[in-house]
PDB file of N, CA and C in Angstrom:
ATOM      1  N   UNK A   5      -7.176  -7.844  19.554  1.00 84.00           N
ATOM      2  CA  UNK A   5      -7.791  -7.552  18.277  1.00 84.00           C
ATOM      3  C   UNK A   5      -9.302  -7.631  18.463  1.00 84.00           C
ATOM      4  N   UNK A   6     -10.086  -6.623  18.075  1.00 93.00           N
ATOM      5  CA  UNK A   6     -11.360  -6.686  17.508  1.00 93.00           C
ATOM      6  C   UNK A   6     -12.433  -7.488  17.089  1.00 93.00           C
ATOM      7  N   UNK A   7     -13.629  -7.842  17.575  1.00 96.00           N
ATOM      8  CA  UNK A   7     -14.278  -8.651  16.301  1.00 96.00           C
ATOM      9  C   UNK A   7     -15.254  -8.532  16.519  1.00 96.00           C
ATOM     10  N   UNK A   8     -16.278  -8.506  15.475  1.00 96.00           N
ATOM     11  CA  UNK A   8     -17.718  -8.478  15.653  1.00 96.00           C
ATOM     12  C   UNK A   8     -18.275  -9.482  14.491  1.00 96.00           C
ATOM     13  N   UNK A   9     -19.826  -9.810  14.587  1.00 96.00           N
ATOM     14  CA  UNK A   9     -20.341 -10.749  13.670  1.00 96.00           C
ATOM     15  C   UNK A   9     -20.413 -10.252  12.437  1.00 96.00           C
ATOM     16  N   UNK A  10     -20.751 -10.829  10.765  1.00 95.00           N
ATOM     17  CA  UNK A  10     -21.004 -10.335   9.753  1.00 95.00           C
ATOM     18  C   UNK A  10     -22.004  -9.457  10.019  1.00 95.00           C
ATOM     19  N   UNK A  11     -23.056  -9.731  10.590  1.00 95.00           N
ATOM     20  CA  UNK A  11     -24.352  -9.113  10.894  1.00 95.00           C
ATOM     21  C   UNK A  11     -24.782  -7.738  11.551  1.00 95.00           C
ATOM     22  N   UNK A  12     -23.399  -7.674  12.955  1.00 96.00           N
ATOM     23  CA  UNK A  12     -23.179  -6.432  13.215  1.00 96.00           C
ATOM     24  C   UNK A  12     -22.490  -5.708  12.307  1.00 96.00           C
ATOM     25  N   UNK A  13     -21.533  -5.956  11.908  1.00 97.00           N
ATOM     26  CA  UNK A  13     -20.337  -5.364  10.879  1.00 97.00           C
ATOM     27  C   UNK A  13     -21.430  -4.446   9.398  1.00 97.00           C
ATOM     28  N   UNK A  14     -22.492  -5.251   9.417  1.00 96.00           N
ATOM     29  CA  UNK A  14     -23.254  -4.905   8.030  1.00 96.00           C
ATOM     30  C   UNK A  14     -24.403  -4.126   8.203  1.00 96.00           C
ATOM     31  N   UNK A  15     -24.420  -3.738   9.104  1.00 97.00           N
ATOM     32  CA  UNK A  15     -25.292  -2.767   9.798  1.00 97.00           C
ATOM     33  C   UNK A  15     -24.836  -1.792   9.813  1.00 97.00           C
ATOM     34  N   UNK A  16     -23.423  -1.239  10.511  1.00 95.00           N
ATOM     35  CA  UNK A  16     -23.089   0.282  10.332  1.00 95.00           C
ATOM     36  C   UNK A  16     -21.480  -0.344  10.229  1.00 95.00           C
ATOM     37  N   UNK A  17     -21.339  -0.140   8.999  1.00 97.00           N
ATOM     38  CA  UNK A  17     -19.977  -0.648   8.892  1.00 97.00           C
ATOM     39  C   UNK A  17     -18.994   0.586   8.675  1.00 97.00           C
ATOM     40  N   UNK A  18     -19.658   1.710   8.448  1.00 97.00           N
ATOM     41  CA  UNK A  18     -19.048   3.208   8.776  1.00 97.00           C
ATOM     42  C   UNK A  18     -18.477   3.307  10.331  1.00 97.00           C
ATOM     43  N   UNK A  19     -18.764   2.895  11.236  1.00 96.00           N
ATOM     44  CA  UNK A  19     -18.740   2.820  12.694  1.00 96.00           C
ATOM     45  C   UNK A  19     -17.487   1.935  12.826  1.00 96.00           C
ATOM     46  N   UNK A  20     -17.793   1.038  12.234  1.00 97.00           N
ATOM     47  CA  UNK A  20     -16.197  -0.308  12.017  1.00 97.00           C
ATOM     48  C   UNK A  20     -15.256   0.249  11.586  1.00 97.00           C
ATOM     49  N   UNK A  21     -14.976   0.841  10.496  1.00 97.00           N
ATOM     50  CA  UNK A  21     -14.199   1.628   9.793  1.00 97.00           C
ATOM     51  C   UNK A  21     -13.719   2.597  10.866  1.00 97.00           C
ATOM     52  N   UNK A  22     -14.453   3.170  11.366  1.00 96.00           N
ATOM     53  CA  UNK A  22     -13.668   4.556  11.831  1.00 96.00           C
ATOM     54  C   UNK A  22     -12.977   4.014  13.245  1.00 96.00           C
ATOM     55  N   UNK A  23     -13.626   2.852  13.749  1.00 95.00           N
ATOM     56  CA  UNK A  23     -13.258   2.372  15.088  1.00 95.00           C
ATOM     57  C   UNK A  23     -11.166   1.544  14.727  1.00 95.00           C
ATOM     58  N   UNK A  24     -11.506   0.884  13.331  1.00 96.00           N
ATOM     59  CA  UNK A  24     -10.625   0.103  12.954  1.00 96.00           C
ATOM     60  C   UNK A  24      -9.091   1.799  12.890  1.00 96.00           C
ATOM     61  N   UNK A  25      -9.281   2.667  12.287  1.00 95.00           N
ATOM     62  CA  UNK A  25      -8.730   3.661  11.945  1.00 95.00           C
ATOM     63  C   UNK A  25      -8.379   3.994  12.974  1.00 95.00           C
ATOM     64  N   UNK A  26      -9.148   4.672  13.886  1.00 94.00           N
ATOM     65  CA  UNK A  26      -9.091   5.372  15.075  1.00 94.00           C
ATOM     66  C   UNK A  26      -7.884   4.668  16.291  1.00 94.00           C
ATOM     67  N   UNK A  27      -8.561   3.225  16.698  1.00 92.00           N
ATOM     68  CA  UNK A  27      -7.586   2.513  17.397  1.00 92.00           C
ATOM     69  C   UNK A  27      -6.289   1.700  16.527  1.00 92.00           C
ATOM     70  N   UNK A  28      -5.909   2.247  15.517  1.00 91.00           N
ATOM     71  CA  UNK A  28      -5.218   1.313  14.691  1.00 91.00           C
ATOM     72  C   UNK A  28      -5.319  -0.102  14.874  1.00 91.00           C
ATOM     73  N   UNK A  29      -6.202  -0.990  14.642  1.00 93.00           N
ATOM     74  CA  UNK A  29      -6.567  -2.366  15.289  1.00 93.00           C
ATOM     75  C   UNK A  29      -7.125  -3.011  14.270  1.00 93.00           C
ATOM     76  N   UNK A  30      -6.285  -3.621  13.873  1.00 96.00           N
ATOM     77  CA  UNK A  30      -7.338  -4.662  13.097  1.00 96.00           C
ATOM     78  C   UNK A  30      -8.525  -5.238  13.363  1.00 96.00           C
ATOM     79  N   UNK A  31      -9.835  -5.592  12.537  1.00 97.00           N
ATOM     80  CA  UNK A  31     -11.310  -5.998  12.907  1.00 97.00           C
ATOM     81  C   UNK A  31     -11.277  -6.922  12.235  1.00 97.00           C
ATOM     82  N   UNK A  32     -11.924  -8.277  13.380  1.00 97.00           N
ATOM     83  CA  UNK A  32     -12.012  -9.621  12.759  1.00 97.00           C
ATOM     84  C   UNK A  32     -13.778  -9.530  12.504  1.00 97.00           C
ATOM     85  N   UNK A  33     -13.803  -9.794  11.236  1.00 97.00           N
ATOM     86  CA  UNK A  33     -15.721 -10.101  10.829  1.00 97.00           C
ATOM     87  C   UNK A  33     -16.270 -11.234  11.345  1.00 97.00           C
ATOM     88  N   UNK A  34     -16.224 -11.908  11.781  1.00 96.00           N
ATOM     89  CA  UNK A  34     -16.584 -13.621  12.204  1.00 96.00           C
ATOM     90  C   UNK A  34     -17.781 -13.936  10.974  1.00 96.00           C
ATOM     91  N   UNK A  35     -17.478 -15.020  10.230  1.00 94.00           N
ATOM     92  CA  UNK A  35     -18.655 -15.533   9.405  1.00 94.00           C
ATOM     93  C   UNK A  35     -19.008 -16.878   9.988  1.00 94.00           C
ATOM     94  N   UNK A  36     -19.970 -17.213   9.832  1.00 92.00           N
ATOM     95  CA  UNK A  36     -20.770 -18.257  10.385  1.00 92.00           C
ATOM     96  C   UNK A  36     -20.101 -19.962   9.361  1.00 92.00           C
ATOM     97  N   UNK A  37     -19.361 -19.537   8.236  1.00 88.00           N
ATOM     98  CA  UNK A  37     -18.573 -20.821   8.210  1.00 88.00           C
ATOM     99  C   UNK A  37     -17.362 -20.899   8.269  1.00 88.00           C
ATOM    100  N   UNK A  38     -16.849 -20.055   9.187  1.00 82.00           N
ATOM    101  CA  UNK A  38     -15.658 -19.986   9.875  1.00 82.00           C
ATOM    102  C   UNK A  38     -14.474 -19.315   8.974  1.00 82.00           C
ATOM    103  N   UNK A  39     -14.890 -18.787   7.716  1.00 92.00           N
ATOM    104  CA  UNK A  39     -13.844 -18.238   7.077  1.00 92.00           C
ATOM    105  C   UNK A  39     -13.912 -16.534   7.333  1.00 92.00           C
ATOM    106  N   UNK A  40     -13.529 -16.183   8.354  1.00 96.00           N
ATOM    107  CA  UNK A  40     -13.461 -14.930   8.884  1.00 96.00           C
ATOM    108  C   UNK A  40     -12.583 -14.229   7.874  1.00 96.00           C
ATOM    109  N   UNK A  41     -12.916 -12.695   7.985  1.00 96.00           N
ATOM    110  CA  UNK A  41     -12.263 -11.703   7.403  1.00 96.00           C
ATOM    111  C   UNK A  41     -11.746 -10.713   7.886  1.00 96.00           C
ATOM    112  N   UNK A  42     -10.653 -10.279   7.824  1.00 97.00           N
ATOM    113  CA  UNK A  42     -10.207  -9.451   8.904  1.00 97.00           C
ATOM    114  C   UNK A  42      -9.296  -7.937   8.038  1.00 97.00           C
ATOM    115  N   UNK A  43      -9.905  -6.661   8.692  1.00 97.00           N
ATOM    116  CA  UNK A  43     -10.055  -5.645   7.981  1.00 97.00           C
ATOM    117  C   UNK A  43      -9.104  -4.465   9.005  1.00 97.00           C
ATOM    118  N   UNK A  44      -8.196  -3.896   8.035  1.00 97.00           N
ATOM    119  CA  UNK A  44      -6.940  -3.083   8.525  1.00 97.00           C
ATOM    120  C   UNK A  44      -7.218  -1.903   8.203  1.00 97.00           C
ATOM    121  N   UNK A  45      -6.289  -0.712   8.491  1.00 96.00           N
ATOM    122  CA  UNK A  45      -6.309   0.133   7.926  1.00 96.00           C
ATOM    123  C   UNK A  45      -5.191   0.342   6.911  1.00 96.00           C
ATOM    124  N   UNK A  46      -5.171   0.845   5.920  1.00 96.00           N
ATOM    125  CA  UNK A  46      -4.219   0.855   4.847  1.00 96.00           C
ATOM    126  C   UNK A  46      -2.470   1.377   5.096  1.00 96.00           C
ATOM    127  N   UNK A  47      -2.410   2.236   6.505  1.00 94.00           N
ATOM    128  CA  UNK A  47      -1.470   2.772   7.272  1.00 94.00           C
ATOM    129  C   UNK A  47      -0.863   1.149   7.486  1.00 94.00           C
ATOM    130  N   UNK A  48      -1.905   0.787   8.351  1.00 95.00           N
ATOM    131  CA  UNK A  48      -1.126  -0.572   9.177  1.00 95.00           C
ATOM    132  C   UNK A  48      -1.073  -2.006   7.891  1.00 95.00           C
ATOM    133  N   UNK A  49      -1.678  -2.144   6.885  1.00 96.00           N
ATOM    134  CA  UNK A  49      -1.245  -2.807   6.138  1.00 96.00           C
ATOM    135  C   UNK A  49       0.104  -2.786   5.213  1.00 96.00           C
ATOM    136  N   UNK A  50       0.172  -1.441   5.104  1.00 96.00           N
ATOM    137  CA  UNK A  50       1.783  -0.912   4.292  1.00 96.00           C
ATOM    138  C   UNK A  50       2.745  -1.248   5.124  1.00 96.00           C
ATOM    139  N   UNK A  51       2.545  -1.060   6.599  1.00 94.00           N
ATOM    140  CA  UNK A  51       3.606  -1.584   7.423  1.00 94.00           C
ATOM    141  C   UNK A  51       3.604  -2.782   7.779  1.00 94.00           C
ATOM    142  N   UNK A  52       2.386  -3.228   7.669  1.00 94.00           N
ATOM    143  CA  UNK A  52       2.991  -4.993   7.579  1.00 94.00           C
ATOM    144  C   UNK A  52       3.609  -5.758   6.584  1.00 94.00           C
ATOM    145  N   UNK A  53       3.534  -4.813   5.081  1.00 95.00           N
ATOM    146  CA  UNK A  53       3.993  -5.420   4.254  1.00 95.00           C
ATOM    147  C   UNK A  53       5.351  -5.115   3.991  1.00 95.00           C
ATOM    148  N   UNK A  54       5.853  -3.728   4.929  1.00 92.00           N
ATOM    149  CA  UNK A  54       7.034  -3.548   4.750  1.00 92.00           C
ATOM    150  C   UNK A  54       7.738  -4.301   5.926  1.00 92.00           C
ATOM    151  N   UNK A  55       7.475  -3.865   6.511  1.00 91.00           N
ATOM    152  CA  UNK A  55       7.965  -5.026   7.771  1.00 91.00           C
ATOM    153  C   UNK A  55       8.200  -6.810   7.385  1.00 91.00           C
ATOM    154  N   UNK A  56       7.311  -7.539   6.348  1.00 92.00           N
ATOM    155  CA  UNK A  56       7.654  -8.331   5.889  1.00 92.00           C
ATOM    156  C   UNK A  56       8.696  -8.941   4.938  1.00 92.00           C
ATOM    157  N   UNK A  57       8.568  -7.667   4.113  1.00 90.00           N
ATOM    158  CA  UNK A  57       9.787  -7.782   3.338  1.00 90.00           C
ATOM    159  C   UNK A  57      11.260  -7.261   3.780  1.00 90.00           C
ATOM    160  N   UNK A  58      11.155  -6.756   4.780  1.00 88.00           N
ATOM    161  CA  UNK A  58      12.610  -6.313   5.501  1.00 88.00           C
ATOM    162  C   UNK A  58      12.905  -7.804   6.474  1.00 88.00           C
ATOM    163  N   UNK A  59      12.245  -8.365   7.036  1.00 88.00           N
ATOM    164  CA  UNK A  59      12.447  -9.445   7.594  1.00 88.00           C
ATOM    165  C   UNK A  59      12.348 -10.840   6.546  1.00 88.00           C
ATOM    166  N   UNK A  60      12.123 -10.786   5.471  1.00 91.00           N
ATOM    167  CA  UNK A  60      12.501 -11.570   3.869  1.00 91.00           C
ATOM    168  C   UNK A  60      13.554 -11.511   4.017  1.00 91.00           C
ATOM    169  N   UNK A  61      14.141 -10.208   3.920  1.00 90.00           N
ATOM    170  CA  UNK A  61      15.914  -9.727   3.570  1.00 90.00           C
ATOM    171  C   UNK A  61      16.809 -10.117   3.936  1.00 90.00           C
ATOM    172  N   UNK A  62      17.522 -11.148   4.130  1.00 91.00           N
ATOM    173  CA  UNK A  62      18.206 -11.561   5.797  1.00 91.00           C
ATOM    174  C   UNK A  62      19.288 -10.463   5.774  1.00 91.00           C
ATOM    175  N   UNK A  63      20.054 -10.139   4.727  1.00 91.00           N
ATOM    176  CA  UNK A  63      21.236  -9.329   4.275  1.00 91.00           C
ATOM    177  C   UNK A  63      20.593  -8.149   4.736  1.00 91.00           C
ATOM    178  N   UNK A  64      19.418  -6.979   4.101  1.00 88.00           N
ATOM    179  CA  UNK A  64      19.138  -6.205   4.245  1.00 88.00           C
ATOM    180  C   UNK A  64      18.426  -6.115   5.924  1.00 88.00           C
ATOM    181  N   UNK A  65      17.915  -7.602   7.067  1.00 89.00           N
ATOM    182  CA  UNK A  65      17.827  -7.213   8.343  1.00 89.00           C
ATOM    183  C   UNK A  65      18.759  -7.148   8.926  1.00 89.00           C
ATOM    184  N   UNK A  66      19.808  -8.049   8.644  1.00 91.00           N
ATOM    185  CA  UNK A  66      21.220  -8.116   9.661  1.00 91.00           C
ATOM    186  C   UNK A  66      21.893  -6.674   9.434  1.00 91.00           C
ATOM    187  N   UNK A  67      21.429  -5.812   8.597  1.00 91.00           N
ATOM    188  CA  UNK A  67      22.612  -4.654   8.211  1.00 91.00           C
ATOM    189  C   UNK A  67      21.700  -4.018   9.395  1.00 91.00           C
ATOM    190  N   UNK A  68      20.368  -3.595   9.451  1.00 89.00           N
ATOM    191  CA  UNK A  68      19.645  -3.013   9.761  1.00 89.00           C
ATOM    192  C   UNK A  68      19.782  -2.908  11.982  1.00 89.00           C
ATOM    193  N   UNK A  69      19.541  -4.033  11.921  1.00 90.00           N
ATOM    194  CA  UNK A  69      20.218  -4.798  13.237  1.00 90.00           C
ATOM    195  C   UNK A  69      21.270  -4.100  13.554  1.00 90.00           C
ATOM    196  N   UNK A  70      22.177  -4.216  13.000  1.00 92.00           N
ATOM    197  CA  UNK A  70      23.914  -3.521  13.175  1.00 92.00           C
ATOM    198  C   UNK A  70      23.455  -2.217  13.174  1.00 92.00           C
ATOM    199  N   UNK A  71      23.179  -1.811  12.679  1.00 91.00           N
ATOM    200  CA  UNK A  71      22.854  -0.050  12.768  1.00 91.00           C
ATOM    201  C   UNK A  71      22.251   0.469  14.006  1.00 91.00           C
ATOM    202  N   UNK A  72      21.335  -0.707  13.690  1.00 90.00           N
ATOM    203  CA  UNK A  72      20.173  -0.025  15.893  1.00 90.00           C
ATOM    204  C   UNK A  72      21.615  -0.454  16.634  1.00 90.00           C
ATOM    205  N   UNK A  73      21.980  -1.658  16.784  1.00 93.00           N
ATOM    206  CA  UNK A  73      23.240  -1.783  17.585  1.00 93.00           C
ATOM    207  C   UNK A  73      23.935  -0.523  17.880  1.00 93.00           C
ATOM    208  N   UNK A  74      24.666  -0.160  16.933  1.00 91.00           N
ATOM    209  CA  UNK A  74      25.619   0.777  16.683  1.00 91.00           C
ATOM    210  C   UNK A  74      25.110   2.023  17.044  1.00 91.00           C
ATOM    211  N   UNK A  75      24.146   2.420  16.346  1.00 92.00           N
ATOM    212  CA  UNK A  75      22.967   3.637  17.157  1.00 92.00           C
ATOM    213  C   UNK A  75      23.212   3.664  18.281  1.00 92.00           C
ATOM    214  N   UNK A  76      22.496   2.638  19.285  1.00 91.00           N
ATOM    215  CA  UNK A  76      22.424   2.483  20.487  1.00 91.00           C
ATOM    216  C   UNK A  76      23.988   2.721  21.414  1.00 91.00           C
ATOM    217  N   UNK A  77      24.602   2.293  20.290  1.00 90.00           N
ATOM    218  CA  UNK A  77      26.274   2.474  21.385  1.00 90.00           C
ATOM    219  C   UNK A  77      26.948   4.203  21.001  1.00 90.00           C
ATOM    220  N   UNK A  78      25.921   4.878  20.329  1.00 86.00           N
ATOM    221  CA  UNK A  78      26.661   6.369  19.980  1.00 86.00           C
ATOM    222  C   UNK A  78      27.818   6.132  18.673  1.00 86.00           C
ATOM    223  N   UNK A  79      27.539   5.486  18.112  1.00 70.00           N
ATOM    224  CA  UNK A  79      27.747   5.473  16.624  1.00 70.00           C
ATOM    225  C   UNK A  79      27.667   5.725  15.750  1.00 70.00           C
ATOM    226  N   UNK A  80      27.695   6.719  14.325  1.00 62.00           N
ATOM    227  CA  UNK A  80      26.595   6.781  12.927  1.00 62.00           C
ATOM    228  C   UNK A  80      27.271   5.821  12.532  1.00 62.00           C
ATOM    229  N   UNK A  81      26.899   5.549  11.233  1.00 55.00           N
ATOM    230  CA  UNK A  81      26.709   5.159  10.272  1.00 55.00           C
ATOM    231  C   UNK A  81      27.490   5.733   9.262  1.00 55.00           C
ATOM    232  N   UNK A  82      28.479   6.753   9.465  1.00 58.00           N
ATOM    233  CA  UNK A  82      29.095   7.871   8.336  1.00 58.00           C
ATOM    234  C   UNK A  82      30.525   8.121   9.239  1.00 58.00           C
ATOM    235  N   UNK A  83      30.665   7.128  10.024  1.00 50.00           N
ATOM    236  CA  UNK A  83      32.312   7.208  11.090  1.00 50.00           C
ATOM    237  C   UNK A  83      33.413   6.560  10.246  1.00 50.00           C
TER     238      UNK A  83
END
């Protein structure tokens, strides 16, 4: 992961942005009292939040699980 100071970041933060986008990578800001901020792109935030809530699910991961399983062995889902 990424990081640069508040100081660089606030200088051309158009440059951050497109770097953060470009490499899909999250950018850590470093602040000088240690409460850093760290900046995504909206692509990779939707998937972390979906990814979170599918792994919330235990019912809805274990089905999910069984399916790649089953996938993987030449299976659908509609047998």
């Amino acid at each position: 992961m990424a990081a640069t100071s508040y100081s660089n970041f606030k200088n051309n933060p158009e440059k951050y942005f497109e770097k953060v986008i470009q490499n899909c990578e999250p950018l850590i800001v470093t602040r000088k009292n240690d409460e850093n901020i760290v900046i995504m792109s909206e692509d990779e935030y939707s998937n972390l939040m979906e990814n979170l809530y599918i792994m919330s699910n235990n019912d809805y991961y274990n089905e999910l699980i069984q399916r790649k399983i089953e996938a993987s062995r030449g299976k659908s889902g509609n047998s």
